[in-house]
mmCIF file of N, CA and C in Angstrom:
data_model
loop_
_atom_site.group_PDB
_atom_site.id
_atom_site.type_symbol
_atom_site.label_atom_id
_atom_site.label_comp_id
_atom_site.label_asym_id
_atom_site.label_seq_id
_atom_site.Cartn_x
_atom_site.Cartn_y
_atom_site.Cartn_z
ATOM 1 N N UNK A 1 -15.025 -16.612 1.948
ATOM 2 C CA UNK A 1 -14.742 -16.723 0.528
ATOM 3 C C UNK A 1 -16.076 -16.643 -0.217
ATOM 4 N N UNK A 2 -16.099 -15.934 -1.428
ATOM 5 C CA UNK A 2 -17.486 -15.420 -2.291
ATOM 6 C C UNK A 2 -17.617 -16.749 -2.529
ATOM 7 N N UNK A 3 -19.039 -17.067 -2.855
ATOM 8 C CA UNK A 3 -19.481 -18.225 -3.874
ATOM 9 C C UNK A 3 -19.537 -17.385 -5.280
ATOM 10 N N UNK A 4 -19.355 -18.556 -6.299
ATOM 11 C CA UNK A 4 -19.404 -17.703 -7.700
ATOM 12 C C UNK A 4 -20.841 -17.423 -8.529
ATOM 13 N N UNK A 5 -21.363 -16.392 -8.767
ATOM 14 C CA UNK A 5 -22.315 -16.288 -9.840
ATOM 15 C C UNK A 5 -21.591 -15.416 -10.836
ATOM 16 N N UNK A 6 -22.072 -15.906 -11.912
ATOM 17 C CA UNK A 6 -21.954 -15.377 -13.146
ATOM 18 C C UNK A 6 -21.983 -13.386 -13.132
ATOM 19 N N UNK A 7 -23.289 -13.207 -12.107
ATOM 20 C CA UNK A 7 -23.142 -11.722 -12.071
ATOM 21 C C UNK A 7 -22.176 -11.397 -11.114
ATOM 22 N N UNK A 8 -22.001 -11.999 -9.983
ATOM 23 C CA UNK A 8 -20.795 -11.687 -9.017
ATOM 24 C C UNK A 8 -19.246 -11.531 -10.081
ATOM 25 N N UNK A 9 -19.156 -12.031 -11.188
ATOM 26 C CA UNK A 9 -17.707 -12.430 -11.390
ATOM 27 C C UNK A 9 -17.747 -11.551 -12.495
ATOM 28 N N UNK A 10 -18.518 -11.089 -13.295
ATOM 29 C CA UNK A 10 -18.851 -9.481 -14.469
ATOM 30 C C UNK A 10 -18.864 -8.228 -13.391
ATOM 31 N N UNK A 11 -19.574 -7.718 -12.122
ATOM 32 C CA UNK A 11 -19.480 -7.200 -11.330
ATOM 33 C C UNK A 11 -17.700 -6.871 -11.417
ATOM 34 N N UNK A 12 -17.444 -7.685 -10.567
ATOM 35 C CA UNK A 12 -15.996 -7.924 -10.338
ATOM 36 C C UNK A 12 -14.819 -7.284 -11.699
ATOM 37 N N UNK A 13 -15.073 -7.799 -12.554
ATOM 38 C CA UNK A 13 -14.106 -7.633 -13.341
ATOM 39 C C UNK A 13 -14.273 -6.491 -14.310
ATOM 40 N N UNK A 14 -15.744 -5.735 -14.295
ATOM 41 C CA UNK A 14 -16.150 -4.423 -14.934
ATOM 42 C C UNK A 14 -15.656 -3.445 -13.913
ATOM 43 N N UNK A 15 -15.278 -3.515 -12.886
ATOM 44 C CA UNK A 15 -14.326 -3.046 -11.874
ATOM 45 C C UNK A 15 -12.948 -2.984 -12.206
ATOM 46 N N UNK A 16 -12.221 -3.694 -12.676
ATOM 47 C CA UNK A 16 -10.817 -3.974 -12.708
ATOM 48 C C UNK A 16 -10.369 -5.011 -11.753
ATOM 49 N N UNK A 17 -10.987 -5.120 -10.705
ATOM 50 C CA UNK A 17 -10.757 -6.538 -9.412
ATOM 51 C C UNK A 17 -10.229 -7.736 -10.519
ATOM 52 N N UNK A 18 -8.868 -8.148 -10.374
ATOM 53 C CA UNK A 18 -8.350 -9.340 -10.690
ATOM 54 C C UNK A 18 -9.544 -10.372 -9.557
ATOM 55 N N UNK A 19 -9.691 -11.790 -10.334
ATOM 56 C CA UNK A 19 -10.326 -12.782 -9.868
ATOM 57 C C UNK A 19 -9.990 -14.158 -10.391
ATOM 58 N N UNK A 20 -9.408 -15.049 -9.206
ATOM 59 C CA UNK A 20 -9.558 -16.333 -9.352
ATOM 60 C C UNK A 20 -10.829 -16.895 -9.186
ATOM 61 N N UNK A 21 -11.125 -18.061 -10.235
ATOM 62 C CA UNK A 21 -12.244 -19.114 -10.113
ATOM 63 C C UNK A 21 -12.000 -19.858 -10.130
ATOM 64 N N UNK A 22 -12.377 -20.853 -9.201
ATOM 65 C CA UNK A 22 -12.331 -22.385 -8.650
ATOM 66 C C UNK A 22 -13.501 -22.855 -8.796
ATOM 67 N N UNK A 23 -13.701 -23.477 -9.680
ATOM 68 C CA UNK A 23 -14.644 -24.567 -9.737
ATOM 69 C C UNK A 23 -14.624 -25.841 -9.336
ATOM 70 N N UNK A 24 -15.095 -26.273 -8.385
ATOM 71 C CA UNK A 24 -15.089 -27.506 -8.007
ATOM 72 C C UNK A 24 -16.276 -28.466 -7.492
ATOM 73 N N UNK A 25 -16.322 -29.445 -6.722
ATOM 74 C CA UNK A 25 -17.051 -30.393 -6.429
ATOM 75 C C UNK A 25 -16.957 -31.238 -5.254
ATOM 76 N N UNK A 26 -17.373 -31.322 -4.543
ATOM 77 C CA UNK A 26 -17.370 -32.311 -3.437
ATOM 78 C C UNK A 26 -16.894 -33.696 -3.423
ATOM 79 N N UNK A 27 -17.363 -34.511 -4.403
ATOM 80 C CA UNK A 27 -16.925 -35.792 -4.670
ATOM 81 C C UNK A 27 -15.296 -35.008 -5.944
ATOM 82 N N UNK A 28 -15.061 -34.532 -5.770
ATOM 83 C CA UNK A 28 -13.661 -34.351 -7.007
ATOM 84 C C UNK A 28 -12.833 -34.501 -6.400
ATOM 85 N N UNK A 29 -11.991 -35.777 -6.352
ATOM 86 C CA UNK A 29 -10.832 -35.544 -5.366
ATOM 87 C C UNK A 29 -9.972 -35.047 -6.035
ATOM 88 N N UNK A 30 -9.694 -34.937 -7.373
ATOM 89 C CA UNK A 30 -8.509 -34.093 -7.762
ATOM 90 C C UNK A 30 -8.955 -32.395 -7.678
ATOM 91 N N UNK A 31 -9.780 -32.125 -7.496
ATOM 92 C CA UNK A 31 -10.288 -30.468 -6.632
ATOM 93 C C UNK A 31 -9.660 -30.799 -5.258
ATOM 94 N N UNK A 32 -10.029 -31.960 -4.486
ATOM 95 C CA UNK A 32 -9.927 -31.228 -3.164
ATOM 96 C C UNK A 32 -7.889 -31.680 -2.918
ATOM 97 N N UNK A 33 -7.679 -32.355 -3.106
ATOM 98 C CA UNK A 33 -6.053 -32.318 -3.482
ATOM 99 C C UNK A 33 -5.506 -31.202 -4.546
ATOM 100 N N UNK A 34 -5.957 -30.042 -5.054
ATOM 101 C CA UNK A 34 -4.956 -29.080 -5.642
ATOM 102 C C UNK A 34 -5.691 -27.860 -4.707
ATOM 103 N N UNK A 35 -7.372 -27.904 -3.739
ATOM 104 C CA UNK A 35 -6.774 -27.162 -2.692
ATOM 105 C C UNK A 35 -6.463 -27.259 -1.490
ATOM 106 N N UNK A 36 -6.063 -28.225 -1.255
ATOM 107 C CA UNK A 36 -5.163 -28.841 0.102
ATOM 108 C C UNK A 36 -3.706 -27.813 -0.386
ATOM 109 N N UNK A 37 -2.916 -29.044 -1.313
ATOM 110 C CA UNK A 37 -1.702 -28.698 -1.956
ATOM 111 C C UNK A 37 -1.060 -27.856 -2.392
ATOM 112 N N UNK A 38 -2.041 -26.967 -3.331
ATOM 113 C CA UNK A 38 -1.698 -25.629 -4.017
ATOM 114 C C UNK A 38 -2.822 -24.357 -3.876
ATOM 115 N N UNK A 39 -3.481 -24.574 -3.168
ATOM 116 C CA UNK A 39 -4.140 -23.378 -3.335
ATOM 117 C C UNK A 39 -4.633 -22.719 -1.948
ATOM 118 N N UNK A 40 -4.546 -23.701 -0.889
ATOM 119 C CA UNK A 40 -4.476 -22.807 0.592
ATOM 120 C C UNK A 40 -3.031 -22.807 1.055
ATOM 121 N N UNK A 41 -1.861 -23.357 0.067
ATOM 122 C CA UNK A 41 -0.917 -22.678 1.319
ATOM 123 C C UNK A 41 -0.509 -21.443 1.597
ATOM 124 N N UNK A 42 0.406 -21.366 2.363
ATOM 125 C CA UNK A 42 0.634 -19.940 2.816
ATOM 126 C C UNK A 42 0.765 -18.992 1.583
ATOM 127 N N UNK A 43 2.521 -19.644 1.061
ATOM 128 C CA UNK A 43 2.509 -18.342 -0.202
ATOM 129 C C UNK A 43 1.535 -18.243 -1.327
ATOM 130 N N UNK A 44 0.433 -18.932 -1.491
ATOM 131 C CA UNK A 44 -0.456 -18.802 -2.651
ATOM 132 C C UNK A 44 -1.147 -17.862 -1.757
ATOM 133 N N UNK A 45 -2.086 -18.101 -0.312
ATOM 134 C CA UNK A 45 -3.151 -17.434 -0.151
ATOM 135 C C UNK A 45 -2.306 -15.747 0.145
ATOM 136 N N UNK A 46 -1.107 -15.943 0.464
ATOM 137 C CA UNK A 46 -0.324 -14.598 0.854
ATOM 138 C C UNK A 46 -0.484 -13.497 -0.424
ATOM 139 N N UNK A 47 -0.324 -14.536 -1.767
ATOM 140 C CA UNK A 47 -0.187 -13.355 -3.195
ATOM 141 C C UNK A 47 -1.781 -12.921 -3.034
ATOM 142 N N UNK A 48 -2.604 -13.821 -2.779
ATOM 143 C CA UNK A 48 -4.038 -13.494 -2.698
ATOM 144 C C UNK A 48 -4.476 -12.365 -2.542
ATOM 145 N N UNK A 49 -3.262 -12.263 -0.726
ATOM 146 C CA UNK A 49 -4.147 -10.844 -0.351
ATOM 147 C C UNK A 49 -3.260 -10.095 -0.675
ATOM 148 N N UNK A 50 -2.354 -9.691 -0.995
ATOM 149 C CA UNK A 50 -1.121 -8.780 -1.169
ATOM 150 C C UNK A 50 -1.695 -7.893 -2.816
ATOM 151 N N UNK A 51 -2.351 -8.868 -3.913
ATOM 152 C CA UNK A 51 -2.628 -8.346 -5.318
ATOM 153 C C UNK A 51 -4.323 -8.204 -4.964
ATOM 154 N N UNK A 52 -4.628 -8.092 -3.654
ATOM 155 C CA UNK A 52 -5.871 -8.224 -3.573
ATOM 156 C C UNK A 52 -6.910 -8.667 -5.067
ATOM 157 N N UNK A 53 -6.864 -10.042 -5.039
ATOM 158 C CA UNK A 53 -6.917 -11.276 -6.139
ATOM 159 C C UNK A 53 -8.395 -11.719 -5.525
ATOM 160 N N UNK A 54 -10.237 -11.312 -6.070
ATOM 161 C CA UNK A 54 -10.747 -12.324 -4.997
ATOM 162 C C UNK A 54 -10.761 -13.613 -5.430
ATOM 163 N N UNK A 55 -11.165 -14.342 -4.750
ATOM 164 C CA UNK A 55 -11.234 -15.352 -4.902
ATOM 165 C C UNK A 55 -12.692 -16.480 -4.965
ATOM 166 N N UNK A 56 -13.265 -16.694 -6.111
ATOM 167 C CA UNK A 56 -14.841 -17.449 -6.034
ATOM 168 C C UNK A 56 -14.476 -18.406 -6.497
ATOM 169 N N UNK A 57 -15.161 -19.155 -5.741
ATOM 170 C CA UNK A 57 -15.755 -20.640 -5.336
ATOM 171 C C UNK A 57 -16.683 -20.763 -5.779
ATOM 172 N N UNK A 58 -16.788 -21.745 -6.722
ATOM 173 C CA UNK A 58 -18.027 -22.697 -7.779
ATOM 174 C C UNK A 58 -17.743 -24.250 -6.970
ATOM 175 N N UNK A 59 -19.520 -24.658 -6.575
ATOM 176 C CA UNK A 59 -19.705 -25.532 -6.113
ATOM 177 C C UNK A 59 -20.766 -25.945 -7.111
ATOM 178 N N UNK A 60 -20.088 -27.333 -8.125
ATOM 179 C CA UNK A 60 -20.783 -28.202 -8.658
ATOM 180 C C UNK A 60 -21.271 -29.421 -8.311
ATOM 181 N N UNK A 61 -21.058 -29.227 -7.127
ATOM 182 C CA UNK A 61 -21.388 -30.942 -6.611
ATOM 183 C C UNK A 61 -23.049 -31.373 -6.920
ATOM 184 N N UNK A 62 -23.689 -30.145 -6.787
ATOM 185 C CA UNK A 62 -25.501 -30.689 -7.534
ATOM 186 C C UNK A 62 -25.658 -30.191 -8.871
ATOM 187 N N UNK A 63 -24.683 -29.990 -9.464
ATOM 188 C CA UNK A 63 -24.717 -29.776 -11.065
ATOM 189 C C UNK A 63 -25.410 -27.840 -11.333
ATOM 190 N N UNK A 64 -24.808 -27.314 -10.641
ATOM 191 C CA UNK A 64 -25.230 -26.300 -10.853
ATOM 192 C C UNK A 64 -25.266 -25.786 -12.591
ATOM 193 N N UNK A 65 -26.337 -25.112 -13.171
ATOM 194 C CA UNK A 65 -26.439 -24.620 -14.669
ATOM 195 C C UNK A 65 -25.679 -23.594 -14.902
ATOM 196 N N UNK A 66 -25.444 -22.532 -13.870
ATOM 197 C CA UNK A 66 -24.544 -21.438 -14.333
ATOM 198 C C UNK A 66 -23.131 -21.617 -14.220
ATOM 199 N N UNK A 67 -22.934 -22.569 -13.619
ATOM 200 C CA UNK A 67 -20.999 -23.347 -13.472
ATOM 201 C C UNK A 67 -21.352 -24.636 -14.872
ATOM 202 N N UNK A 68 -22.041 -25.239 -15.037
ATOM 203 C CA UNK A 68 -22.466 -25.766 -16.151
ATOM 204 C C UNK A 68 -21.850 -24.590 -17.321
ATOM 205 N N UNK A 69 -22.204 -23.819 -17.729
ATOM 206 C CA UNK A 69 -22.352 -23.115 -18.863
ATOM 207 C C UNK A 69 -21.465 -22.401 -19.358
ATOM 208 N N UNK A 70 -20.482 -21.968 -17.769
ATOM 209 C CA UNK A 70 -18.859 -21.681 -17.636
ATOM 210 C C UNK A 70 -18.081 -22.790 -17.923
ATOM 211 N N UNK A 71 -18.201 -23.671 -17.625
ATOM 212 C CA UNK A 71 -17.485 -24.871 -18.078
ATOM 213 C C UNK A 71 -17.542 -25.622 -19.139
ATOM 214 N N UNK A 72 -18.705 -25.356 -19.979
ATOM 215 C CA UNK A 72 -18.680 -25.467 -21.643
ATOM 216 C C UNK A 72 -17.974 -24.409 -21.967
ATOM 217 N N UNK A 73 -18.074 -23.075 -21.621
ATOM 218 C CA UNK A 73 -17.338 -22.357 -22.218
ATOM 219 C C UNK A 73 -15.802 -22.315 -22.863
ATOM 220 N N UNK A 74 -15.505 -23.083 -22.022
ATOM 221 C CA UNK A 74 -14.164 -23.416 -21.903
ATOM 222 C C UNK A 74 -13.802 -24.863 -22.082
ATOM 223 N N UNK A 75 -14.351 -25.423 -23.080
ATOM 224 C CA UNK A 75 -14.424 -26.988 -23.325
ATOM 225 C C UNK A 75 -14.140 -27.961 -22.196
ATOM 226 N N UNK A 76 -15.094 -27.866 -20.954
ATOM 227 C CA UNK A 76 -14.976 -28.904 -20.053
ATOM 228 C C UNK A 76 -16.213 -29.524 -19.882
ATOM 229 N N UNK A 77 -15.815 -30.606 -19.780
ATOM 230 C CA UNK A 77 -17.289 -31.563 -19.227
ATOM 231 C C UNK A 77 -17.474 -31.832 -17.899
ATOM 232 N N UNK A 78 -16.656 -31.469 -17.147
ATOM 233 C CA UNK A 78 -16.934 -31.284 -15.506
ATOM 234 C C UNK A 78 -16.059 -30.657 -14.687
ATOM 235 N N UNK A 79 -15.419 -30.794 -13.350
ATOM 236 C CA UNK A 79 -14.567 -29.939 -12.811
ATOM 237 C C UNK A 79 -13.300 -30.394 -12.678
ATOM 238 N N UNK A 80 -11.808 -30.117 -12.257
ATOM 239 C CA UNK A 80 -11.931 -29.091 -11.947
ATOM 240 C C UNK A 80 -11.758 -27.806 -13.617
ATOM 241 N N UNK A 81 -11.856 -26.792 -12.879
ATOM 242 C CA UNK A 81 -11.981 -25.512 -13.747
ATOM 243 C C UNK A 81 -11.057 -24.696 -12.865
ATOM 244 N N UNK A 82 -9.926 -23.787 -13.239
ATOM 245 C CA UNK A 82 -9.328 -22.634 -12.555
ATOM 246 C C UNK A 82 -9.342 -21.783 -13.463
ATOM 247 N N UNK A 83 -9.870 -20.845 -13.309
ATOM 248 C CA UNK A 83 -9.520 -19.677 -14.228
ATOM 249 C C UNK A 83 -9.061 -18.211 -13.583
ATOM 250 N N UNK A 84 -8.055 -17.717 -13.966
ATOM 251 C CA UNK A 84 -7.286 -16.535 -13.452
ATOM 252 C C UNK A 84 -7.309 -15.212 -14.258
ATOM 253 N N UNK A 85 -8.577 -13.925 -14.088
ATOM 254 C CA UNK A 85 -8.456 -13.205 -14.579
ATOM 255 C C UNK A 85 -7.237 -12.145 -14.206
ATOM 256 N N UNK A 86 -6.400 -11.770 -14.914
ATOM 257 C CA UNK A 86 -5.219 -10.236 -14.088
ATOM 258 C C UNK A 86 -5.637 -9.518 -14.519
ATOM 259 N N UNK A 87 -6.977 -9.053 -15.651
ATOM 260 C CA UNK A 87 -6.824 -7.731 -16.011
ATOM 261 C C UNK A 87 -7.259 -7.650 -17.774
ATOM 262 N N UNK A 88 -7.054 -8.772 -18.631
ATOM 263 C CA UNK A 88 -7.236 -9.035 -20.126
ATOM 264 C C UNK A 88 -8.851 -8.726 -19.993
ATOM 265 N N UNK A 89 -9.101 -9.034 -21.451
ATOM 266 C CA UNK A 89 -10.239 -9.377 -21.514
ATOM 267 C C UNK A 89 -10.837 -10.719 -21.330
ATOM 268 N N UNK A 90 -9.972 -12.010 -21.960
ATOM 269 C CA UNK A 90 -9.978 -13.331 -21.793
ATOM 270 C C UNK A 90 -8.613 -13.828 -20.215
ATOM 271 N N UNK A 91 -9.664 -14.909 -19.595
ATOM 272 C CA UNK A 91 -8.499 -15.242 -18.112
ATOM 273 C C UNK A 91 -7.691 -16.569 -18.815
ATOM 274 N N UNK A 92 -6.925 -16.599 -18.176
ATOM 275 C CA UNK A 92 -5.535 -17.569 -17.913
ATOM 276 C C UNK A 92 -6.459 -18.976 -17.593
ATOM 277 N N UNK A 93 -6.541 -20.347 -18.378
ATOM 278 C CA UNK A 93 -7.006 -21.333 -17.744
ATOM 279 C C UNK A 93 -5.601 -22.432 -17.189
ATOM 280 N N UNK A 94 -5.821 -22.342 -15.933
ATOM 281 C CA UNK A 94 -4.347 -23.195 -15.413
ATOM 282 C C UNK A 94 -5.065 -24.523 -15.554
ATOM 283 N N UNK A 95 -3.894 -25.444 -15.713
ATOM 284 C CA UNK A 95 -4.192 -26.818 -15.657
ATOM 285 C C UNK A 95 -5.136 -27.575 -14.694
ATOM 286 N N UNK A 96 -5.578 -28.853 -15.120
ATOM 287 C CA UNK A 96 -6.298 -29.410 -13.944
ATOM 288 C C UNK A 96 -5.766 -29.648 -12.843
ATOM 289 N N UNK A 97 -4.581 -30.496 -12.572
ATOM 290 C CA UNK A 97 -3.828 -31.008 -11.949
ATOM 291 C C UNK A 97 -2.730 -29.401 -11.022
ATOM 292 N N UNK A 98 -2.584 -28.868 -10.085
ATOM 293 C CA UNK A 98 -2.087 -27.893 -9.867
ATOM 294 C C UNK A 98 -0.995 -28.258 -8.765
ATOM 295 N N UNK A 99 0.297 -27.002 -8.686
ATOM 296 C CA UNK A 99 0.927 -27.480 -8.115
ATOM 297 C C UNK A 99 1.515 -25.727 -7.343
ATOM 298 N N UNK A 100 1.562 -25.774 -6.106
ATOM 299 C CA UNK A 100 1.998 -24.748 -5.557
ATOM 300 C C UNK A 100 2.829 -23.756 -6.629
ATOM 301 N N UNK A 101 3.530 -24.230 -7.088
ATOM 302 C CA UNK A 101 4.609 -23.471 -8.246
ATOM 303 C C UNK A 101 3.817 -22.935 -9.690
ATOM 304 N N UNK A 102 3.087 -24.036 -9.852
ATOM 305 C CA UNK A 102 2.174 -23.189 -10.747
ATOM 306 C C UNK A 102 0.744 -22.609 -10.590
ATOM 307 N N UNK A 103 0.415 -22.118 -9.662
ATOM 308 C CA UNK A 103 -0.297 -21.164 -9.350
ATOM 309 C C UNK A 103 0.609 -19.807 -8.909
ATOM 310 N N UNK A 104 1.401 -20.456 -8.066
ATOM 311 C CA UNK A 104 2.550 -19.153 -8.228
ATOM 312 C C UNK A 104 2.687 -18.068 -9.473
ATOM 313 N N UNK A 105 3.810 -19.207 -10.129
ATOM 314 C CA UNK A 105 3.970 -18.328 -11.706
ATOM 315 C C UNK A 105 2.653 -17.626 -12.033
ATOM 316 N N UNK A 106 1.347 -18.536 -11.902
ATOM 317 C CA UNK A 106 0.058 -17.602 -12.816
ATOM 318 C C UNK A 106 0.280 -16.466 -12.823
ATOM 319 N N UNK A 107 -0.359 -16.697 -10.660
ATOM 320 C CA UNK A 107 -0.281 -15.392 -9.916
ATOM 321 C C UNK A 107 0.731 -14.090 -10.130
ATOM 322 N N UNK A 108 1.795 -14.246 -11.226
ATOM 323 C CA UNK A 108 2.838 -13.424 -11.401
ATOM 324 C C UNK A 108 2.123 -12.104 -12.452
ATOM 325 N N UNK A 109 1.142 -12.775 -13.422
ATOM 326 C CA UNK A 109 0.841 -11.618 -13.875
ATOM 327 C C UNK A 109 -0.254 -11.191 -13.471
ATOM 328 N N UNK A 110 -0.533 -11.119 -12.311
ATOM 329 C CA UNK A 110 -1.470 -9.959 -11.292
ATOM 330 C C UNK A 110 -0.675 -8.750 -11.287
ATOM 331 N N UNK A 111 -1.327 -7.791 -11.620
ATOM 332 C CA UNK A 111 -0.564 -6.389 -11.616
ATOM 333 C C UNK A 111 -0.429 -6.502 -9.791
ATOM 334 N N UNK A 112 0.642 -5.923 -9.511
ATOM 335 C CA UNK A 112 1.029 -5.216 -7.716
ATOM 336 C C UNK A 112 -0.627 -4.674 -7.612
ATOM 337 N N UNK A 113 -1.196 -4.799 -6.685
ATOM 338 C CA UNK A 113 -2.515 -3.720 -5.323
ATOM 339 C C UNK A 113 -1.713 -2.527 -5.657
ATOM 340 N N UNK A 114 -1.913 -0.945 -5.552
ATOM 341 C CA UNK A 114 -1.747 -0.051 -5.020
ATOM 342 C C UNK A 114 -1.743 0.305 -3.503
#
């Protein structure tokens, strides 16, 4: 799984590559309970690869500045952060709290892979 930089995730999406971002943290237990719960099981990681969706990983656990600066962006003061680009110009921010079903639905407006 990519780690996230700021240029990795413009790369990505000046492409057309749909991309999930997970921002999270080591000490966050509500990160590591929505990806236990909702975000490695089967049918989430299955839409993953099927809409070939990548997937980056933001590790704030030492306060990184460039997950810092994404996360003001988006009025947060720490993690978690999900954000789901399909294709807009602006991504989908799903709730903190996640639940197999709603990452599902997100995942619905990923255009089909060719």
């Amino acid at each position: 799984m990519p780690s996230f930089s700021q240029q990795k995730l413009d790369t990505l999406l000046a492409s057309g590559q749909p991309v999930f971002v997970n921002m999270t943290a080591a000490w966050c237990i509500t990160c590591l309970v929505n990806e236990r719960t909702a975000l490695s099981t089967g049918a989430v990681q299955e839409v993953f690869g099927s809409k070939r969706i990548t997937y980056l990983k933001g590790d704030w656990t030492n306060r990184n500045p460039e997950i810092t600066r994404l996360l003001e962006k988006y009025g947060r003061s720490g993690v978690p952060l999900y954000l789901l680009y399909a294709g807009g110009a602006e991504p989908a921010v799903l709730p903190q709290i996640l639940t197999e079903g709603t990452v599902l639905a997100a995942l619905e407006s990923v255009p089909a892979s060719p």
